[in-house]
Structures are given as structure tokens and as C-alpha cells.
CSV table of N, CA and C in Angstrom, one decimal:
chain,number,residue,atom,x,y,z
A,93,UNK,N,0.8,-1.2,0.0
A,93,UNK,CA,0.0,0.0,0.0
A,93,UNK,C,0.9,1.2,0.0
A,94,UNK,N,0.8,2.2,-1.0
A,94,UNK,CA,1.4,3.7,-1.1
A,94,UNK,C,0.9,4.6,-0.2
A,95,UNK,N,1.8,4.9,0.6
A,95,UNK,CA,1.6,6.1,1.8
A,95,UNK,C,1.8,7.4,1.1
A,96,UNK,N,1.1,8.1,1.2
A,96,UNK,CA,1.2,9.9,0.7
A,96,UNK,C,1.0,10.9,1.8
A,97,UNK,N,1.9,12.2,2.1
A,97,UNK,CA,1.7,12.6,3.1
A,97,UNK,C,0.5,13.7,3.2
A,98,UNK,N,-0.4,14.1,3.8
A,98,UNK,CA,-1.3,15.4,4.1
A,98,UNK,C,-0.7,16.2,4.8
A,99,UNK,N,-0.8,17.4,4.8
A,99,UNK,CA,-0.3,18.7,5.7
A,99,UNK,C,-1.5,18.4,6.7
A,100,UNK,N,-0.5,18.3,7.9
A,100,UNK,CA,-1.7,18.6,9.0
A,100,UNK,C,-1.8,20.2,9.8
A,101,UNK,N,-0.4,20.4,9.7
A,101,UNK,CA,-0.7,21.8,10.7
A,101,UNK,C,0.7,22.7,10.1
A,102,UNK,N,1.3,23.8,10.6
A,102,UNK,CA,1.9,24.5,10.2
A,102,UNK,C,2.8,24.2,11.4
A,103,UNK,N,4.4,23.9,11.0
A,103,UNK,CA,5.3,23.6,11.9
A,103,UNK,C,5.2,24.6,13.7
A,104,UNK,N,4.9,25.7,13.3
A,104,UNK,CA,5.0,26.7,14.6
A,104,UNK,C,3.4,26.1,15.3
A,105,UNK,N,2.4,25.7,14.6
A,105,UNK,CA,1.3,25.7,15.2
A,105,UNK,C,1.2,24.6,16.3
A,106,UNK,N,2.5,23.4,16.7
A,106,UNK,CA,2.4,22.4,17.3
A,106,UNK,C,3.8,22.5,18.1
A,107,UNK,N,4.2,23.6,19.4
A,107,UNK,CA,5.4,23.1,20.0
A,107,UNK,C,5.4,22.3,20.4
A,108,UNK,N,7.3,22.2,20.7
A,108,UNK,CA,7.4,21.0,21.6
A,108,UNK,C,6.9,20.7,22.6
A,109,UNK,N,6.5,19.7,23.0
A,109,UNK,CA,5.9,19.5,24.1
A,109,UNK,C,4.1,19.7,24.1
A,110,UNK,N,4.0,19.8,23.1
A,110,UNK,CA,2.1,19.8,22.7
A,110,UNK,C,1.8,19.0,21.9
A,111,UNK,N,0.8,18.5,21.4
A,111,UNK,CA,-0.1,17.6,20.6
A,111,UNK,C,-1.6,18.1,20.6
A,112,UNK,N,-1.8,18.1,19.2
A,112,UNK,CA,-2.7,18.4,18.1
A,112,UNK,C,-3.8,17.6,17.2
A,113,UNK,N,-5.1,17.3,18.0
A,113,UNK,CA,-5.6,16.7,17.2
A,113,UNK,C,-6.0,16.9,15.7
A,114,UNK,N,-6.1,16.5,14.9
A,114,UNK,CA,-6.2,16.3,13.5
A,114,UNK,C,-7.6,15.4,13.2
A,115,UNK,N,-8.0,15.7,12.1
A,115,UNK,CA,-8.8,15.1,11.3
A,115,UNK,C,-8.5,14.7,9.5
A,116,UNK,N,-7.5,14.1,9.2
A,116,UNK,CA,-7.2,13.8,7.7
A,116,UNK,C,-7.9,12.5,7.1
A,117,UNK,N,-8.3,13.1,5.8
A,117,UNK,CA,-9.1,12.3,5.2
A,117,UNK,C,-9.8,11.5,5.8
A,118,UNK,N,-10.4,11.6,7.3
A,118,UNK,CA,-11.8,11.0,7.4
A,118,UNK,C,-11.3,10.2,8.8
A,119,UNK,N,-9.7,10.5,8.6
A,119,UNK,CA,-8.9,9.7,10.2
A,119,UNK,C,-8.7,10.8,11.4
A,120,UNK,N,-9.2,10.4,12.6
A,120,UNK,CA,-8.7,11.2,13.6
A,120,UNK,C,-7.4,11.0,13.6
A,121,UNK,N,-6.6,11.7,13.7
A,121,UNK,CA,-5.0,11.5,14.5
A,121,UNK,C,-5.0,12.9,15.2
A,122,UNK,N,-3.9,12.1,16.3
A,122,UNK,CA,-3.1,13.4,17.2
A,122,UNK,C,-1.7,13.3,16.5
A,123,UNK,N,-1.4,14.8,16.3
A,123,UNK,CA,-0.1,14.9,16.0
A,123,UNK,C,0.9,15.4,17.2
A,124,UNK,N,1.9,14.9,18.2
A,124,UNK,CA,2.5,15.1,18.5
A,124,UNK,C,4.2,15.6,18.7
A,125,UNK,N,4.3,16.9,19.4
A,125,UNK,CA,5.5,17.0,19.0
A,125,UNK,C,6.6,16.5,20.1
A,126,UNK,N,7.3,15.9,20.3
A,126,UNK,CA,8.2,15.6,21.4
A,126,UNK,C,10.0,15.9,21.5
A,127,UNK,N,10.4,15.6,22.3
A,127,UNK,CA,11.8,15.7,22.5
A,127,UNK,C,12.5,15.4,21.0
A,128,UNK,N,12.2,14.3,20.8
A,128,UNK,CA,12.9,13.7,19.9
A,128,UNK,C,12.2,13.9,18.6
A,129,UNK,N,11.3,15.0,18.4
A,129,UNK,CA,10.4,15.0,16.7
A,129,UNK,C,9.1,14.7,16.9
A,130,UNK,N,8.5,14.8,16.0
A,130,UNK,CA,7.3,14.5,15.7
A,130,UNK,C,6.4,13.3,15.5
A,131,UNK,N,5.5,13.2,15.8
A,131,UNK,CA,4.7,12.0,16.1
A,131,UNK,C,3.2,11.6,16.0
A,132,UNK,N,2.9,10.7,15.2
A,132,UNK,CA,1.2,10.5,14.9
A,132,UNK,C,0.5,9.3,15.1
A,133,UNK,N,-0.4,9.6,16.1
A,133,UNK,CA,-1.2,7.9,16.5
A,133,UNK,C,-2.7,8.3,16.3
A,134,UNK,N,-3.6,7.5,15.9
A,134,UNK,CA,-4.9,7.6,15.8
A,134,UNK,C,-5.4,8.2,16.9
A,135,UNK,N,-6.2,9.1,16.6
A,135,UNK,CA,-7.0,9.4,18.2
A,135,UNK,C,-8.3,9.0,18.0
A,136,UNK,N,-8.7,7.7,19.1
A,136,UNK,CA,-9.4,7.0,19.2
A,136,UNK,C,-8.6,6.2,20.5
A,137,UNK,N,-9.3,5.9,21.8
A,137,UNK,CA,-8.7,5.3,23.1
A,137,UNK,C,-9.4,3.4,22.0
A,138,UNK,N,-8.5,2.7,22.2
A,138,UNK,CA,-8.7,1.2,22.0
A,138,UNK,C,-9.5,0.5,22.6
A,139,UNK,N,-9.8,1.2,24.2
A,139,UNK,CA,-10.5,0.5,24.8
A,139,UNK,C,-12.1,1.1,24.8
A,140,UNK,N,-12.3,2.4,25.3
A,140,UNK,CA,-13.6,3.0,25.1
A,140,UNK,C,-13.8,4.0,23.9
A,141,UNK,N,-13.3,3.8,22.7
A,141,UNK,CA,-13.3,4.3,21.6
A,141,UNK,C,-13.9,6.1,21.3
A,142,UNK,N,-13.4,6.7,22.2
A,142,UNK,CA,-13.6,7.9,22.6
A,142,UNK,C,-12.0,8.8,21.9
A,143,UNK,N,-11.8,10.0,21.6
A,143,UNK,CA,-11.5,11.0,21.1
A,143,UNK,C,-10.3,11.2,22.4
A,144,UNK,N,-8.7,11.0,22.6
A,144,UNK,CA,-7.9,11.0,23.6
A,144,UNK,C,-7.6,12.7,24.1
A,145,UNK,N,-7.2,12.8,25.4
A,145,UNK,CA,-7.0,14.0,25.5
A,145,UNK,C,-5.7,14.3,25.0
A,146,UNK,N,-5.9,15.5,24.3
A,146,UNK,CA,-4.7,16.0,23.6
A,146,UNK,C,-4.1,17.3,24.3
A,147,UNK,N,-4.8,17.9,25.7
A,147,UNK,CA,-4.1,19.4,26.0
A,147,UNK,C,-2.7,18.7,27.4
A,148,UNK,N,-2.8,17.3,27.2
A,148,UNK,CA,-1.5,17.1,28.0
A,148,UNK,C,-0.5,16.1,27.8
A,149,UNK,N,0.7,16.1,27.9
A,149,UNK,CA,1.6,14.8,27.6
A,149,UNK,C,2.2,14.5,28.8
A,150,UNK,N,1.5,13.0,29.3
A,150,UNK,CA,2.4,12.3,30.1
A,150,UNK,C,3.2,11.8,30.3
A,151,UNK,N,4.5,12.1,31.3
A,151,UNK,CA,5.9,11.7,31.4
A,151,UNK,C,6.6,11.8,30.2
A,152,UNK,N,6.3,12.8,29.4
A,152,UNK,CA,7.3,12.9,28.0
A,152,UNK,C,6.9,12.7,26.8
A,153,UNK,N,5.7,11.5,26.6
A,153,UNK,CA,5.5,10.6,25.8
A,153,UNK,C,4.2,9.9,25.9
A,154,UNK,N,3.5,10.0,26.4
A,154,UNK,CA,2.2,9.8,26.9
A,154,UNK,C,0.8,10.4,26.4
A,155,UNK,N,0.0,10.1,26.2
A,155,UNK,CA,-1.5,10.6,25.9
A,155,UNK,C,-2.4,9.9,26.6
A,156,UNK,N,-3.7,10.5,27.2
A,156,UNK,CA,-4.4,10.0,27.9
A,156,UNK,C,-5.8,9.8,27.3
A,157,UNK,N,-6.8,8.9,28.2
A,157,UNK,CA,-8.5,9.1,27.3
A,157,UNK,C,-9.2,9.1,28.6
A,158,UNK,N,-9.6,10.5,28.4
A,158,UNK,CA,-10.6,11.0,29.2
A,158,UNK,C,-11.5,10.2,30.1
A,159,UNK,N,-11.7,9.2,29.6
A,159,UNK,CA,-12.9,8.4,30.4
A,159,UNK,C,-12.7,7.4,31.1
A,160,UNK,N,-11.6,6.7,31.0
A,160,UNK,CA,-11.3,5.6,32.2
A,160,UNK,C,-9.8,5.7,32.4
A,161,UNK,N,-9.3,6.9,32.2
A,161,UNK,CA,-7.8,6.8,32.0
A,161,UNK,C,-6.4,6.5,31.3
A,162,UNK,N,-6.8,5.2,30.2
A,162,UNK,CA,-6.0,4.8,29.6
A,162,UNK,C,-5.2,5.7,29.0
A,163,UNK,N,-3.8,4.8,29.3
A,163,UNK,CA,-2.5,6.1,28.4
A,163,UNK,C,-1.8,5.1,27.4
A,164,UNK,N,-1.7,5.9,26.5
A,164,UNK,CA,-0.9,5.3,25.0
A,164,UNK,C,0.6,5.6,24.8
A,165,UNK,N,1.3,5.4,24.4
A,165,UNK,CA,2.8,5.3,24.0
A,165,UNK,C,2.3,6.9,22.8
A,166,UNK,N,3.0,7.8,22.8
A,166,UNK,CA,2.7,8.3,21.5
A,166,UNK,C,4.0,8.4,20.3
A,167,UNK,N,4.8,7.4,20.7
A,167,UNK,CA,6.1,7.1,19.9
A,167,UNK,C,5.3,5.5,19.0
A,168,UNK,N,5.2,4.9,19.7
A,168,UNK,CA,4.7,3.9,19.3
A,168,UNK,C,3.4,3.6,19.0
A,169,UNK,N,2.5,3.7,19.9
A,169,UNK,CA,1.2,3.6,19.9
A,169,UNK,C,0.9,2.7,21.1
A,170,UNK,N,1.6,2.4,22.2
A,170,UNK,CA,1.3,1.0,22.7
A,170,UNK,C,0.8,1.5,24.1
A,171,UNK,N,-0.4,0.7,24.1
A,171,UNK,CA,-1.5,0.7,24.9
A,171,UNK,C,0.0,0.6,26.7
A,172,UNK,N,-0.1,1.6,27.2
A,172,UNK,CA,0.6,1.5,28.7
A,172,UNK,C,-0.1,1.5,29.8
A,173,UNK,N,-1.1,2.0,29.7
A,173,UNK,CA,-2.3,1.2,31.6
A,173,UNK,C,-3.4,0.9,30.7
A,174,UNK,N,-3.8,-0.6,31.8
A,174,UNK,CA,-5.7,-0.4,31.7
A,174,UNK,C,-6.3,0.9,32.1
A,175,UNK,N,-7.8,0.6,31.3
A,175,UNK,CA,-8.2,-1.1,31.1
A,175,UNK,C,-8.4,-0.8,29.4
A,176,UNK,N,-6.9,0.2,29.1
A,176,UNK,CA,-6.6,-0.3,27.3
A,176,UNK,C,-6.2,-1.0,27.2
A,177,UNK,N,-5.9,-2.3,26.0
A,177,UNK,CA,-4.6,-3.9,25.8
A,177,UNK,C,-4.3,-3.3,24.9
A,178,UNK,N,-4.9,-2.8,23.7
A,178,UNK,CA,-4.5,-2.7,22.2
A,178,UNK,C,-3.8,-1.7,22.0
A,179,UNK,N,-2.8,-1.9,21.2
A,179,UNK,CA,-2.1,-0.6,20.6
A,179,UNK,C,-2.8,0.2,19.8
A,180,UNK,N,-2.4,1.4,19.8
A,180,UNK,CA,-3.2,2.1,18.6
A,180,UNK,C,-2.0,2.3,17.3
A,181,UNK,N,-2.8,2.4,16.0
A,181,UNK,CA,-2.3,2.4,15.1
A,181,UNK,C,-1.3,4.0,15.1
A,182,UNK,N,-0.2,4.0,14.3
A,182,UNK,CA,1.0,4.9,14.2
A,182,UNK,C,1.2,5.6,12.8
A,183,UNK,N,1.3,7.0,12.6
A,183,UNK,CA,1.5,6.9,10.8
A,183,UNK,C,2.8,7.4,11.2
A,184,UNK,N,3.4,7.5,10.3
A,184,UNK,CA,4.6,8.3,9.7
A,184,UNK,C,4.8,10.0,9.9
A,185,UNK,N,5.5,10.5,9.9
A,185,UNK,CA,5.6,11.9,10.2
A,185,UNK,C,6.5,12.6,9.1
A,186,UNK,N,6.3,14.0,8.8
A,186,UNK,CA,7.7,14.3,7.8
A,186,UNK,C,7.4,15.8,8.3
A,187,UNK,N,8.7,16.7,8.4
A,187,UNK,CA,8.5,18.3,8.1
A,187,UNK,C,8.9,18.5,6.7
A,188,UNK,N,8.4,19.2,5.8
A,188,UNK,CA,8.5,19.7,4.5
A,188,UNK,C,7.8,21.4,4.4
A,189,UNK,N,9.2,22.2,4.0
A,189,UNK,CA,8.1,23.6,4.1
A,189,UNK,C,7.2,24.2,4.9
A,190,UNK,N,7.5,23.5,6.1
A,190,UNK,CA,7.1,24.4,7.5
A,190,UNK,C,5.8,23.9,7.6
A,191,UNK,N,5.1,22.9,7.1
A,191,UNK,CA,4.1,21.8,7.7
A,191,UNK,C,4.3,20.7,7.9
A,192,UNK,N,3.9,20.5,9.0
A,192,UNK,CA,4.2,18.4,9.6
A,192,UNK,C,2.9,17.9,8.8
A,193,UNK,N,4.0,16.9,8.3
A,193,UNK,CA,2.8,15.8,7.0
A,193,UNK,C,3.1,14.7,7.9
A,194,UNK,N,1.5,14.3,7.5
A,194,UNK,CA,1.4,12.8,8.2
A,194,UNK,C,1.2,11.5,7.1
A,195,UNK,N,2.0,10.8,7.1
A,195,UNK,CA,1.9,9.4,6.1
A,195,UNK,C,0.4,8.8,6.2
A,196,UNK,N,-0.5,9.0,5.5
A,196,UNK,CA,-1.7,8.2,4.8
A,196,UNK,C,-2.0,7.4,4.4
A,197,UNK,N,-2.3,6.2,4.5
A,197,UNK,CA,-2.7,5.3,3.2
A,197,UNK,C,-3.2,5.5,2.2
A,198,UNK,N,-2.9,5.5,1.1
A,198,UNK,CA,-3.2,6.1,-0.1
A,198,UNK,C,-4.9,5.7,-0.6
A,199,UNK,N,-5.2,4.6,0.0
A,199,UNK,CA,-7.1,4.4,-0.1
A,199,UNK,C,-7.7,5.1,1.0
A,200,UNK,N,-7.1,6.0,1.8
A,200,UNK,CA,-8.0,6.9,2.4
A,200,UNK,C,-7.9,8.4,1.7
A,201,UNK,N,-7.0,8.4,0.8
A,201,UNK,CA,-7.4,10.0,0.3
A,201,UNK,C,-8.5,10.0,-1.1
A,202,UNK,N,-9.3,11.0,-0.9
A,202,UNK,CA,-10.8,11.1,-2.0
A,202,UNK,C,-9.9,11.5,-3.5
């Protein structure tokens, strides 16, 4: 499958140390920015399938979901407390011309 990137936001619009929900082609993602770069996991909690909070990052690396607590890896995607198990899905990230693009699967763009 061919990944194509979307502009999600404007490099300045996402410092370090914030994350940015997104809506591309029809996928929630948060876009995060961290120590080490930038970063994109579905926003959607795995376990109560709710919309994750994006105004905080825990211990570095972390995203949380509002409603029973679960926290996600946001380097990886990987489910780190109940009562999440599942990882969440991860795209690719790129800066090009002062917007962070996020890698797409090419059957999700219209």
C-alpha cells in the first residue's frame, strides 16, 4: 500500500511538548511533537473508543483518554495502563516547508 503525506498543521502551530488533534481524510490523529520529533497515533482510546486528551503529555510521551484513563505510548502507539490492551495504530511523520505531514494510506485520500 502507497503512503502519501497530508499537511496537518503549520510547523509553529504544534510546540514542543504539545499535541494536536487532527482530522485527515476521514482519520482522527493526534499529532505530537516531542523531544525527539514529531509524532502520529490515531485518536481514538482502543478501549472506550472515545477521542484522547490531547491538551496534556504524560511523562514525555504519553497521551491519555478522558474516560477511564487509559494512556498510550505516543512514539509507538502502545497501549501502557488499563483497562486499554490494544495498541493504537501509528503513521509516519515528515516536516517539508514548515508543515508536519502525516503518512496516509493512499485508499484513504478522496
Amino acid at each position: 500500500m502507497t503512503t502519501v503525506f497530508v499537511a496537518a498543521a503549520a510547523l509553529e502551530d504544534i510546540p514542543e511538548g504539545t499535541c494536536r488533534a487532527v482530522n485527515l481524510n476521514g482519520i482522527r490523529v493526534v499529532v505530537a511533537h516531542l523531544a525527539d520529533g514529531f509524532h502520529a497515533v490515531e485518536n481514538r482510546c482502543s478501549h472506550a473508543n472515545s477521542p484522547l486528551l490531547t491538551g496534556k503529555i504524560y511523562n514525555g510521551r504519553q497521551i491519555a483518554c478522558p474516560i477511564h484513563g487509559a494512556r498510550f505510548d505516543l512514539r509507538t502507539g502502545a497501549a501502557k495502563s488499563p483497562p486499554a490492551f490494544t495498541d493504537l495504530m501509528i503513521f509516519p511523520v515528515r516536516v517539508a516547508d514548515g508543515q508536519v505531514e502525516v503518512g496516509m494510506p493512499e485508499t484513504n485520500l478522496a
